mmCIF file with all atom_site columns, N, CA and C in Angstrom:
data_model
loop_
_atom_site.group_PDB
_atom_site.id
_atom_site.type_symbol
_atom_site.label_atom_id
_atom_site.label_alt_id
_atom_site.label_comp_id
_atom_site.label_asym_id
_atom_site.label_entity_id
_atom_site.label_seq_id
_atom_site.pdbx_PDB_ins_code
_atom_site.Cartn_x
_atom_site.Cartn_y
_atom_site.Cartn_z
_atom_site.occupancy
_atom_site.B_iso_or_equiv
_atom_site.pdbx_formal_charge
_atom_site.auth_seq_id
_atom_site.auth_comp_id
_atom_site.auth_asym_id
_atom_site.auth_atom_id
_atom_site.pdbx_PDB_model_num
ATOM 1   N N  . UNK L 1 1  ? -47.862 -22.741 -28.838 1.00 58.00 ? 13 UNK L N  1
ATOM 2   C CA . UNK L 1 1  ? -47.996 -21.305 -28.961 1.00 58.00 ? 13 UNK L CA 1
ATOM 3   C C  . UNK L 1 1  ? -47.492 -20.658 -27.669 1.00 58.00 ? 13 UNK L C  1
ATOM 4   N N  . UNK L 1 2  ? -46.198 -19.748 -27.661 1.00 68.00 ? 14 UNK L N  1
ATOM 5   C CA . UNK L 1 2  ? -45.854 -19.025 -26.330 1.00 68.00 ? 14 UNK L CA 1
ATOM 6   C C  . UNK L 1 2  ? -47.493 -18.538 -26.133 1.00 68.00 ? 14 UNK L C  1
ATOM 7   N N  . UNK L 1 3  ? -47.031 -18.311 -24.439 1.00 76.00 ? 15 UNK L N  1
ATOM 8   C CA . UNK L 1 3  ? -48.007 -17.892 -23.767 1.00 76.00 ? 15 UNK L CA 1
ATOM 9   C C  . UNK L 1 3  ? -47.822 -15.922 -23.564 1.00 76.00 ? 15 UNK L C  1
ATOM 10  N N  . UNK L 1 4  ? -48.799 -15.466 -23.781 1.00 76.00 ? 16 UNK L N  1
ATOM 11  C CA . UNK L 1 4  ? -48.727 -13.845 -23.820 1.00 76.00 ? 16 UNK L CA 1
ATOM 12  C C  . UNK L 1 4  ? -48.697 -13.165 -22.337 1.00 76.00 ? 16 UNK L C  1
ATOM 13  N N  . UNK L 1 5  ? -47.447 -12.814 -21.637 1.00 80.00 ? 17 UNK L N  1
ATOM 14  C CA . UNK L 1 5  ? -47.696 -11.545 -20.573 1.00 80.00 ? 17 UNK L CA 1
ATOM 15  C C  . UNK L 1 5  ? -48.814 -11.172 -20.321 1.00 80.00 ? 17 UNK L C  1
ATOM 16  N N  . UNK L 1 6  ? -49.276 -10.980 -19.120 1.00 90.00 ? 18 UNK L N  1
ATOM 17  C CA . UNK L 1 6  ? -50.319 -10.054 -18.650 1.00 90.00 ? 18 UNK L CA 1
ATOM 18  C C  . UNK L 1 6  ? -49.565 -9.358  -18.054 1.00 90.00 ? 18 UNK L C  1
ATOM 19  N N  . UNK L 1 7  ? -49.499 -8.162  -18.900 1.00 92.00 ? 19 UNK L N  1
ATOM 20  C CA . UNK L 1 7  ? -48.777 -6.590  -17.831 1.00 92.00 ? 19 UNK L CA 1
ATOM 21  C C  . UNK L 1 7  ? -49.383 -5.769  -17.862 1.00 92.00 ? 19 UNK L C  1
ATOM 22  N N  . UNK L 1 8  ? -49.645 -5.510  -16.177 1.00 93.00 ? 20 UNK L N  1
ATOM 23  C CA . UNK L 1 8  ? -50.620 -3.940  -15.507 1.00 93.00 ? 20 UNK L CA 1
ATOM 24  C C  . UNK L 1 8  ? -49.738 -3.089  -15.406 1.00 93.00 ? 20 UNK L C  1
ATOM 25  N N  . UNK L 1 9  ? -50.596 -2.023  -15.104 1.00 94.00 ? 21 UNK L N  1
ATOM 26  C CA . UNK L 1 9  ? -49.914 -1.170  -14.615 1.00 94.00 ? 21 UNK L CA 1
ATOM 27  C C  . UNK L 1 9  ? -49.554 -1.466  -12.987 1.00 94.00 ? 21 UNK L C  1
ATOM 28  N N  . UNK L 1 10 ? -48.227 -0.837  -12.861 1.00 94.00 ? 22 UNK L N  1
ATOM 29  C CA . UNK L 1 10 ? -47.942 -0.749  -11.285 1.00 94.00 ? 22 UNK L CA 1
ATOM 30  C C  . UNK L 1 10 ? -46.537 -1.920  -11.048 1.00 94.00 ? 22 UNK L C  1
ATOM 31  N N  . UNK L 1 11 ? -46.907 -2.425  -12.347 1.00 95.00 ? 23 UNK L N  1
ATOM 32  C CA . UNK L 1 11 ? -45.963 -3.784  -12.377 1.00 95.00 ? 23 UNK L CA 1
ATOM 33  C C  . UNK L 1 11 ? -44.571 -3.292  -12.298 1.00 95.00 ? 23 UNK L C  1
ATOM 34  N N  . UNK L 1 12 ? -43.677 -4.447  -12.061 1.00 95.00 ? 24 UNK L N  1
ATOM 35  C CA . UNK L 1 12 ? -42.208 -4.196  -11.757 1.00 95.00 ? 24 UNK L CA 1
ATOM 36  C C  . UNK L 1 12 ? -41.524 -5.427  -13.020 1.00 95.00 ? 24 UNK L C  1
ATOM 37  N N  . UNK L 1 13 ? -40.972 -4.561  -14.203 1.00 94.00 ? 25 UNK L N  1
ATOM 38  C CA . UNK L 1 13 ? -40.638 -5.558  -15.302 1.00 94.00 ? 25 UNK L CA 1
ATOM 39  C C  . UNK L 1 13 ? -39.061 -5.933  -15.336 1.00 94.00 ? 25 UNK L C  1
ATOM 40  N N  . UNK L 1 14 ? -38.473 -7.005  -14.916 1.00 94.00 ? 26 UNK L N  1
ATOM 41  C CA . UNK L 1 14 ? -37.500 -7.179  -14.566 1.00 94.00 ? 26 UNK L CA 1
ATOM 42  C C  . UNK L 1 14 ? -36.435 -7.591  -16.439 1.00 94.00 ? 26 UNK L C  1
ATOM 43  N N  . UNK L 1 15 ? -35.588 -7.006  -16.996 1.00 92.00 ? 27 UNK L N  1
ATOM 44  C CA . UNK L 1 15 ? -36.253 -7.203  -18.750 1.00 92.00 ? 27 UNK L CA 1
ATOM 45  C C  . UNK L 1 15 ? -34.245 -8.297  -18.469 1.00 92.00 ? 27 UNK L C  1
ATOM 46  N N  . UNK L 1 16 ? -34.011 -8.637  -19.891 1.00 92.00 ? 28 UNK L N  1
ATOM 47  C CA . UNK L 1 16 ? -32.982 -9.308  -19.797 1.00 92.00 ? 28 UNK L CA 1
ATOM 48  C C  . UNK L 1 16 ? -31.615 -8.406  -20.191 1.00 92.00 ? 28 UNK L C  1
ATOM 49  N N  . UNK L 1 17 ? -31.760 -7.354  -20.532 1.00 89.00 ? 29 UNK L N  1
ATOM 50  C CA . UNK L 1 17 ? -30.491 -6.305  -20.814 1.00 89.00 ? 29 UNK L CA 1
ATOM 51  C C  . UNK L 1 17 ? -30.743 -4.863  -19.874 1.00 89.00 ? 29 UNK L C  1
ATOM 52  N N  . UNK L 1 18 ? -29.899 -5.036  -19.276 1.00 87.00 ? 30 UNK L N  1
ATOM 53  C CA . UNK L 1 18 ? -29.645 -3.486  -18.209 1.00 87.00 ? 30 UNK L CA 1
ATOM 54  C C  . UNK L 1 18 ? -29.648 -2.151  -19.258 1.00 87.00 ? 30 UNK L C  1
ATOM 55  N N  . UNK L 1 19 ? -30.390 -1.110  -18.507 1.00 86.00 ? 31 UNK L N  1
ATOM 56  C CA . UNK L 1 19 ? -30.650 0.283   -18.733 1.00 86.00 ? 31 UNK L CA 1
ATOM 57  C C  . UNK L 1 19 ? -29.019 0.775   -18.732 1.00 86.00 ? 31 UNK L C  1
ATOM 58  N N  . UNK L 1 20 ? -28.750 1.872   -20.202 1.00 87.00 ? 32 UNK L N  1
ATOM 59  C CA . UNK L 1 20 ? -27.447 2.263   -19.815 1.00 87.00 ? 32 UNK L CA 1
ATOM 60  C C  . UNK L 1 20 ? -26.818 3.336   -18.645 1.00 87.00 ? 32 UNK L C  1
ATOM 61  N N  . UNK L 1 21 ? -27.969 3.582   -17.776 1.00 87.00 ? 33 UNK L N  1
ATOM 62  C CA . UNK L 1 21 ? -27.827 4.276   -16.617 1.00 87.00 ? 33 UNK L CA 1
ATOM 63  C C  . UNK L 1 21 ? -26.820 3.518   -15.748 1.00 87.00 ? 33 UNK L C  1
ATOM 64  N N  . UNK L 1 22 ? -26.869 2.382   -15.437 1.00 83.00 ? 34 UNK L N  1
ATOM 65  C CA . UNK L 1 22 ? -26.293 1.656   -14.410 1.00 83.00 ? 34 UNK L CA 1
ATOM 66  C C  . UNK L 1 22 ? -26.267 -0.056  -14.960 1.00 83.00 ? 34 UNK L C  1
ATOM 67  N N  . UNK L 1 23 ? -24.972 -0.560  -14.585 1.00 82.00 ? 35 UNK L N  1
ATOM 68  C CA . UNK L 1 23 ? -24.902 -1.920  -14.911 1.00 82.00 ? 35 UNK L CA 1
ATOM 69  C C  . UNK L 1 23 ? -25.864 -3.247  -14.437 1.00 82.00 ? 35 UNK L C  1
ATOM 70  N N  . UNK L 1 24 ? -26.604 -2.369  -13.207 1.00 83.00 ? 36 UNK L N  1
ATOM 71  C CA . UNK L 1 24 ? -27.391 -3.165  -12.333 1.00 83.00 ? 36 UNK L CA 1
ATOM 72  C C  . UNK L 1 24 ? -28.791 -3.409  -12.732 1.00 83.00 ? 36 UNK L C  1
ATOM 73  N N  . UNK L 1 25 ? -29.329 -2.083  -13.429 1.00 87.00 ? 37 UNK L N  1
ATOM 74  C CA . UNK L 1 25 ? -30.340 -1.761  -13.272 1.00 87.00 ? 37 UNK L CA 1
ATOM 75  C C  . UNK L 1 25 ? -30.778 -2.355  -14.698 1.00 87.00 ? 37 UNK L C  1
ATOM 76  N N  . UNK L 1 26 ? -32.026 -3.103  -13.975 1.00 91.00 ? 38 UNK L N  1
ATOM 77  C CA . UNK L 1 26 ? -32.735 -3.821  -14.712 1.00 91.00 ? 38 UNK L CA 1
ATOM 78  C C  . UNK L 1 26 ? -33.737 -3.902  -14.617 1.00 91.00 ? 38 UNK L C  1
ATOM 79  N N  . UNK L 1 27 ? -34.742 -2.947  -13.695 1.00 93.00 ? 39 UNK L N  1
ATOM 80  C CA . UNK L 1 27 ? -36.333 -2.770  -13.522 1.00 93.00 ? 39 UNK L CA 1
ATOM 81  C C  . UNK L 1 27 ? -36.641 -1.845  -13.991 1.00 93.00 ? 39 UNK L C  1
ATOM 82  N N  . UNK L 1 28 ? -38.028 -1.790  -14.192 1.00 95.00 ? 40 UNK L N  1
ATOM 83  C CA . UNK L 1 28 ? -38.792 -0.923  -14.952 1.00 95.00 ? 40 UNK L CA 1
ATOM 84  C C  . UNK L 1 28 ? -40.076 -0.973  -14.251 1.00 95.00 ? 40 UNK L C  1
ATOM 85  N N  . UNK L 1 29 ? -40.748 0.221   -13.721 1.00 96.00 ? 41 UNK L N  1
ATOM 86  C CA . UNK L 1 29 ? -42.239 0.202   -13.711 1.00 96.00 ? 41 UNK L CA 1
ATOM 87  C C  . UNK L 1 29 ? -42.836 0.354   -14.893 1.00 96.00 ? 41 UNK L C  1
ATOM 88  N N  . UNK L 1 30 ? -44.467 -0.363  -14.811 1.00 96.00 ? 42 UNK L N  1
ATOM 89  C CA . UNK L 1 30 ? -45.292 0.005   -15.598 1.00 96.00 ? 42 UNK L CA 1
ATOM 90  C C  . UNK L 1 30 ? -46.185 1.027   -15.559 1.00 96.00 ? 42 UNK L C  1
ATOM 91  N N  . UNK L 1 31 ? -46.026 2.774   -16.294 1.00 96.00 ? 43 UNK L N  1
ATOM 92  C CA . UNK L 1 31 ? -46.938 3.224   -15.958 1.00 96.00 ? 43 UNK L CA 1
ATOM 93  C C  . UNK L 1 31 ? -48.163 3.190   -17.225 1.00 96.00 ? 43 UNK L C  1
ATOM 94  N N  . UNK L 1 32 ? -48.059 3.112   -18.231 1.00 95.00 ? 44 UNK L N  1
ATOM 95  C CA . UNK L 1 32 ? -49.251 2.662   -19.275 1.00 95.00 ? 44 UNK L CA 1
ATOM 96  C C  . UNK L 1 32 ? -48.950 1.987   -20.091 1.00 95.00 ? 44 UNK L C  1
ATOM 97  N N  . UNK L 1 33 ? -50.066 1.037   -19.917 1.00 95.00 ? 45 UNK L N  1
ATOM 98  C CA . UNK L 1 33 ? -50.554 -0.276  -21.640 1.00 95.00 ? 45 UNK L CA 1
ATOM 99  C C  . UNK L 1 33 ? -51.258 -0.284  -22.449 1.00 95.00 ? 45 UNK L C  1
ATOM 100 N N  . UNK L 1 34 ? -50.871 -0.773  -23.823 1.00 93.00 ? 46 UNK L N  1
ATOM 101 C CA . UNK L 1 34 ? -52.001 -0.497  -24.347 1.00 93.00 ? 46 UNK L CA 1
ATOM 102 C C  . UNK L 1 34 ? -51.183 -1.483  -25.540 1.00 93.00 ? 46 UNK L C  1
ATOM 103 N N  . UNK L 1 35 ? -51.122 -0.459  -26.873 1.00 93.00 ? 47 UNK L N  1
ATOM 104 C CA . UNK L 1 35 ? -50.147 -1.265  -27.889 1.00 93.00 ? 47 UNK L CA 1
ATOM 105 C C  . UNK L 1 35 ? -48.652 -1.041  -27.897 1.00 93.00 ? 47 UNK L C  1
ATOM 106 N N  . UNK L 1 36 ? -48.642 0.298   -27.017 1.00 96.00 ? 48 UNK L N  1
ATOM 107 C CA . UNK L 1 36 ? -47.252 0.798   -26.863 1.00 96.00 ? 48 UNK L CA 1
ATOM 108 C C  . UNK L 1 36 ? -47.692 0.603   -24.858 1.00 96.00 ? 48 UNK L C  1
ATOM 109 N N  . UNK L 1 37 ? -46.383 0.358   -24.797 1.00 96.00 ? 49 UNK L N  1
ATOM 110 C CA . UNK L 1 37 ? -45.998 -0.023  -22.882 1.00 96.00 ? 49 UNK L CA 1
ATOM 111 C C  . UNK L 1 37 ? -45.156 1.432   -23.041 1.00 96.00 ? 49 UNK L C  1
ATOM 112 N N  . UNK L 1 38 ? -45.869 2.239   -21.650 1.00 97.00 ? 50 UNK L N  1
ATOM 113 C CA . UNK L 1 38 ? -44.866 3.305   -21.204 1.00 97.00 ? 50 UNK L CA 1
ATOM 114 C C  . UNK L 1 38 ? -44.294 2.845   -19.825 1.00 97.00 ? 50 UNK L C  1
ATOM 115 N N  . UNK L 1 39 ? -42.751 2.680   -19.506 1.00 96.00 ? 51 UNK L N  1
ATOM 116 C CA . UNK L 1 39 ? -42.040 2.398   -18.677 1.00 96.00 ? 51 UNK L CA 1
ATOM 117 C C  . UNK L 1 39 ? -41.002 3.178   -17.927 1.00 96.00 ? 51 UNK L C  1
ATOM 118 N N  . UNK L 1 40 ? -40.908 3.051   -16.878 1.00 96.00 ? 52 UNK L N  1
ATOM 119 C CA . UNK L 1 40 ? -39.828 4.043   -16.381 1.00 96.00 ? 52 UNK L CA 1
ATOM 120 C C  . UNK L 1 40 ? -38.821 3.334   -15.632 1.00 96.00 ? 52 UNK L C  1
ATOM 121 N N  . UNK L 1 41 ? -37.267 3.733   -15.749 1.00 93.00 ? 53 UNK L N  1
ATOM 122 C CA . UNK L 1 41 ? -36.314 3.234   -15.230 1.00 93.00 ? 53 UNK L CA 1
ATOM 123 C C  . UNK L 1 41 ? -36.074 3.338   -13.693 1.00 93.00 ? 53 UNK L C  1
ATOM 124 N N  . UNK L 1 42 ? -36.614 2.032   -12.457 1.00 91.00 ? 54 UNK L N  1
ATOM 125 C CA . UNK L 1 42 ? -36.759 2.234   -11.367 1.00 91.00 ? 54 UNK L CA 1
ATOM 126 C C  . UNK L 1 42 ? -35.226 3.301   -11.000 1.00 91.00 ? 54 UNK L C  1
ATOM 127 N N  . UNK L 1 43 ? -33.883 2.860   -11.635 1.00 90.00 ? 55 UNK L N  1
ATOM 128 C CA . UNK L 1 43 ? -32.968 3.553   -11.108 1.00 90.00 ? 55 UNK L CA 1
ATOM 129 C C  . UNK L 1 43 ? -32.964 5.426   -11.282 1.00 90.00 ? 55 UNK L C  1
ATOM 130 N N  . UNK L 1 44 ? -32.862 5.893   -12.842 1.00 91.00 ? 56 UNK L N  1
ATOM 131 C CA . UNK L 1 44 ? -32.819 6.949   -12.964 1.00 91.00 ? 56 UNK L CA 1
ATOM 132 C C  . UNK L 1 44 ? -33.918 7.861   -13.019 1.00 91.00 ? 56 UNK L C  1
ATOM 133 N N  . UNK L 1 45 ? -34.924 6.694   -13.553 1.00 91.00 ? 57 UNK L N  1
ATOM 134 C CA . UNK L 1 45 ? -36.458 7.699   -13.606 1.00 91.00 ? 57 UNK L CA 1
ATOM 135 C C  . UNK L 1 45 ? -36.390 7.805   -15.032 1.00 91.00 ? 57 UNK L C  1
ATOM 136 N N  . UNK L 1 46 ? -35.718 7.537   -15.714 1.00 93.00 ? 58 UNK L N  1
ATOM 137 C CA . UNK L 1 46 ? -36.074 7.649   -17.524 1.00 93.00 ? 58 UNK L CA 1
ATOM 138 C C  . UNK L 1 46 ? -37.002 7.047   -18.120 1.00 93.00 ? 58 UNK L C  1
ATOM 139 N N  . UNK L 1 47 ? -38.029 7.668   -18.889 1.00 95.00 ? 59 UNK L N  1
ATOM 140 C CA . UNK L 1 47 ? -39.444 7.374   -19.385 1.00 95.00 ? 59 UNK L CA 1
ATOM 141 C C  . UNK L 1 47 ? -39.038 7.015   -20.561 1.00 95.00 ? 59 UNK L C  1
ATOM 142 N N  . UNK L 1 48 ? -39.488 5.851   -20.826 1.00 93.00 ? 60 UNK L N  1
ATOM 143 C CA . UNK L 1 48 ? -39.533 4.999   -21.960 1.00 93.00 ? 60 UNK L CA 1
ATOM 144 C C  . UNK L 1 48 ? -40.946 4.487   -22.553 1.00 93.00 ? 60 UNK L C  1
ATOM 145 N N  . UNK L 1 49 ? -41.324 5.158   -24.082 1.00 96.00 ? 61 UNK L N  1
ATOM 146 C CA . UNK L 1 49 ? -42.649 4.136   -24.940 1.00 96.00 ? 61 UNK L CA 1
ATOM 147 C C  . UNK L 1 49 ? -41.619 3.028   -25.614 1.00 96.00 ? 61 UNK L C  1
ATOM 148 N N  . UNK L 1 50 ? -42.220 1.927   -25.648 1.00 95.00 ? 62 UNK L N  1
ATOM 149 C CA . UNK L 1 50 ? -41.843 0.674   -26.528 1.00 95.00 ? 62 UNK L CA 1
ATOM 150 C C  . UNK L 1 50 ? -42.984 -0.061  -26.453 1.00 95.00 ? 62 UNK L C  1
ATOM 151 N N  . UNK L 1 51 ? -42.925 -0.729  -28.352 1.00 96.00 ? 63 UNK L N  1
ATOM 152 C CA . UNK L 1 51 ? -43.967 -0.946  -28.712 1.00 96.00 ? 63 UNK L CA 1
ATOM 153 C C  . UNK L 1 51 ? -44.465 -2.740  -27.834 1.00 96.00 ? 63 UNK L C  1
ATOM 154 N N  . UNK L 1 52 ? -45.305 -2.985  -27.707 1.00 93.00 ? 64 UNK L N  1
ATOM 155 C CA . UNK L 1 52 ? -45.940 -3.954  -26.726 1.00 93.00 ? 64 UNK L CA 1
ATOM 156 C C  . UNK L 1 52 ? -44.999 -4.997  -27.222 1.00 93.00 ? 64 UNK L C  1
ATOM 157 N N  . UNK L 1 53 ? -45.114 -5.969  -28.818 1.00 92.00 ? 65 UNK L N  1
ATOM 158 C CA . UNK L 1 53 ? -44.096 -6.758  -28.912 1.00 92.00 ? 65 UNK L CA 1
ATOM 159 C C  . UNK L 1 53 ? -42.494 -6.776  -28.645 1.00 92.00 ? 65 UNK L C  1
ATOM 160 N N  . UNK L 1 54 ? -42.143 -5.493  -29.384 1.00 94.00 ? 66 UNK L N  1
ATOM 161 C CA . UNK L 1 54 ? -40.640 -5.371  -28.525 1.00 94.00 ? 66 UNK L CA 1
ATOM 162 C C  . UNK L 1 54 ? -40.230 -5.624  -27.093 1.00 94.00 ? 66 UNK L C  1
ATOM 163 N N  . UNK L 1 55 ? -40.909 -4.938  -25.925 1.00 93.00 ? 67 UNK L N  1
ATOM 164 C CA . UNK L 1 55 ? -40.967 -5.171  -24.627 1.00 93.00 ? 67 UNK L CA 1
ATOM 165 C C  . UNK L 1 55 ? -41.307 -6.499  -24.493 1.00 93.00 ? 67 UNK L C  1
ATOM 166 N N  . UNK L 1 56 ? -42.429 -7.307  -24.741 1.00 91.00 ? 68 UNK L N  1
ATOM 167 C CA . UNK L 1 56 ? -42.727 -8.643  -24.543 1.00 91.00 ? 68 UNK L CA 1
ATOM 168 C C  . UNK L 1 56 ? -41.089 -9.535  -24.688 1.00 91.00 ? 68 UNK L C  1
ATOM 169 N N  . UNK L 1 57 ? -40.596 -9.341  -25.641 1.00 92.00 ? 69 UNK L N  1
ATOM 170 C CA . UNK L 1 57 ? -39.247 -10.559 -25.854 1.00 92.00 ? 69 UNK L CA 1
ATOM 171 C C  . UNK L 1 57 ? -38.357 -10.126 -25.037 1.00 92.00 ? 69 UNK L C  1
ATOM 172 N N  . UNK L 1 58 ? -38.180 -9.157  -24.350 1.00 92.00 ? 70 UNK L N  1
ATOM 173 C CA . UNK L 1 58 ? -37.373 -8.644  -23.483 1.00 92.00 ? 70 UNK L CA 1
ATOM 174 C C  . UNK L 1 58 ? -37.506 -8.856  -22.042 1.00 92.00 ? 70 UNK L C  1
ATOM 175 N N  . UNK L 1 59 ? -38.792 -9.350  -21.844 1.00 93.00 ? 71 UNK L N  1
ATOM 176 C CA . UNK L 1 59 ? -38.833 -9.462  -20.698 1.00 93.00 ? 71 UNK L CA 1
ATOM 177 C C  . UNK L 1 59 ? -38.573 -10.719 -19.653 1.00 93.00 ? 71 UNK L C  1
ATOM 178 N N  . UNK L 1 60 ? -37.522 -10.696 -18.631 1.00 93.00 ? 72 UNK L N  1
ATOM 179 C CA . UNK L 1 60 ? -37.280 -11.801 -17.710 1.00 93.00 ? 72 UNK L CA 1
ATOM 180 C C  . UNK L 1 60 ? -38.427 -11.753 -16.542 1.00 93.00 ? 72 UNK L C  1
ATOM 181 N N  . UNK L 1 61 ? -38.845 -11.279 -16.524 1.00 93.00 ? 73 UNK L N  1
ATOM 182 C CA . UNK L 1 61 ? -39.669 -11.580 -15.042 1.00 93.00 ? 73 UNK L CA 1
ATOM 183 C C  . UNK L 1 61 ? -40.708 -10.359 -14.644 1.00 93.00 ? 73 UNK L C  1
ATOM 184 N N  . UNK L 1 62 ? -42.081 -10.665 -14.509 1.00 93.00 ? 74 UNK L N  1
ATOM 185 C CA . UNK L 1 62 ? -42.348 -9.726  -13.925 1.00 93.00 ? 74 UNK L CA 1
ATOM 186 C C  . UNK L 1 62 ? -43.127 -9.596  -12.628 1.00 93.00 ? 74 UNK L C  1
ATOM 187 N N  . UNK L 1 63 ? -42.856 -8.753  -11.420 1.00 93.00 ? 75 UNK L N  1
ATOM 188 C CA . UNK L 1 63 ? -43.068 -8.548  -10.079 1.00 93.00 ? 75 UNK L CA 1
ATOM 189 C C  . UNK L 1 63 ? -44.411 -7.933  -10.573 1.00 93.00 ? 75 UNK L C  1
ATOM 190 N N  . UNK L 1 64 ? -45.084 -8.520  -9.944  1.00 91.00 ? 76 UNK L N  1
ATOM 191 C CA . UNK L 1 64 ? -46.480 -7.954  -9.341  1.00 91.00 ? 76 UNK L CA 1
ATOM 192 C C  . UNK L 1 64 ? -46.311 -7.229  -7.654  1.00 91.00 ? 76 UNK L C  1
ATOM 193 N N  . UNK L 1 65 ? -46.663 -5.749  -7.749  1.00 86.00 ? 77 UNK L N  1
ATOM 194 C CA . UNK L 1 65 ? -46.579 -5.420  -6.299  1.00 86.00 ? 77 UNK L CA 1
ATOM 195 C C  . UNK L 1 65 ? -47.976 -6.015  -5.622  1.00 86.00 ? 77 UNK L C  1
ATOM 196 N N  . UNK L 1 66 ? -47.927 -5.949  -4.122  1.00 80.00 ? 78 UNK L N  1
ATOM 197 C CA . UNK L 1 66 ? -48.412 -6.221  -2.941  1.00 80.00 ? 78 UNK L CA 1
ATOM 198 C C  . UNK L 1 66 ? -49.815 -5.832  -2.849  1.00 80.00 ? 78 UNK L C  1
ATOM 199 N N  . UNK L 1 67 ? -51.154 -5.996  -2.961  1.00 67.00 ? 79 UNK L N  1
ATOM 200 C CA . UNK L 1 67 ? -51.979 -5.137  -2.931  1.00 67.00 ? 79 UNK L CA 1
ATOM 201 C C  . UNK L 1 67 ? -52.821 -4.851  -1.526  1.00 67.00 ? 79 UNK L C  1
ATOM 202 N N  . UNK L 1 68 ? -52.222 -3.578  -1.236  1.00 58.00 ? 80 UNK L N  1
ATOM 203 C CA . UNK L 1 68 ? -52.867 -3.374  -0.143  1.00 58.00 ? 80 UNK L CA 1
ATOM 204 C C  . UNK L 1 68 ? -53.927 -3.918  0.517   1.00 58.00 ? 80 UNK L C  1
ATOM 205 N N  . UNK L 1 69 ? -54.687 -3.415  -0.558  1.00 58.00 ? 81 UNK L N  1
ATOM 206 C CA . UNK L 1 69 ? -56.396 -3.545  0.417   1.00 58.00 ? 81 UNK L CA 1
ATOM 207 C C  . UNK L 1 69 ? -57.028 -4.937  0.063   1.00 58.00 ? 81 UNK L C  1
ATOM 208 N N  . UNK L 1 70 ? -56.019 -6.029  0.134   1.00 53.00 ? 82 UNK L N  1
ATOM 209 C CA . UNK L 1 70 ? -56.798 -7.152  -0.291  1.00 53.00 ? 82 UNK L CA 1
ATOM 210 C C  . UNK L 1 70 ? -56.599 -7.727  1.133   1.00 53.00 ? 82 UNK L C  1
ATOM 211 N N  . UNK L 1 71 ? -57.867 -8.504  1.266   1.00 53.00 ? 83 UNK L N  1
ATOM 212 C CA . UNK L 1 71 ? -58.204 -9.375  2.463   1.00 53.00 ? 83 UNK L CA 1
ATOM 213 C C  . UNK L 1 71 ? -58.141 -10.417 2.597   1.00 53.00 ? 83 UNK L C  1
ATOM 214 N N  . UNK L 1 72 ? -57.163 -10.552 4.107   1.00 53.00 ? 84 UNK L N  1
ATOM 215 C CA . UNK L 1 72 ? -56.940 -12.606 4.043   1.00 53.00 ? 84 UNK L CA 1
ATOM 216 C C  . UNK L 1 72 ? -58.187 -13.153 4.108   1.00 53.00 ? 84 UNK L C  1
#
């Protein structure tokens, strides 16, 4: 059985087909989850809903940012 994504918010979704903004651009923040993922294009800023499974098969990689206030 594939194993299911855990995607937060804040996340950095690296997906396998580039945004038609730019040939490069291939990140996405996460700003809400739920059954629909709302995402935004790190390059242009374009807000995207897609439904949780669609986004799931699309996705190559995802960056977890840095969390500040955590202690060595």
């Amino acid at each position: 059985m594939p194993e299911i994504p855990q995607i937060e918010v804040g996340d950095i979704l690296e997906m396998k087909k580039n945004h038609p903004c730019s040939p490069k651009s291939t990140r996405f923040r996460v700003l809400r989850v739920g059954s629909d993922i709302r995402i935004v294009c790190e390059n242009c800023g374009r807000d995207l809903t897609i439904p949780r499974i669609k986004l799931e098969k699309n996705i190559k990689k995802i960056i977890r940012p840095e969390k500040a206030d955590a202690q060595p």
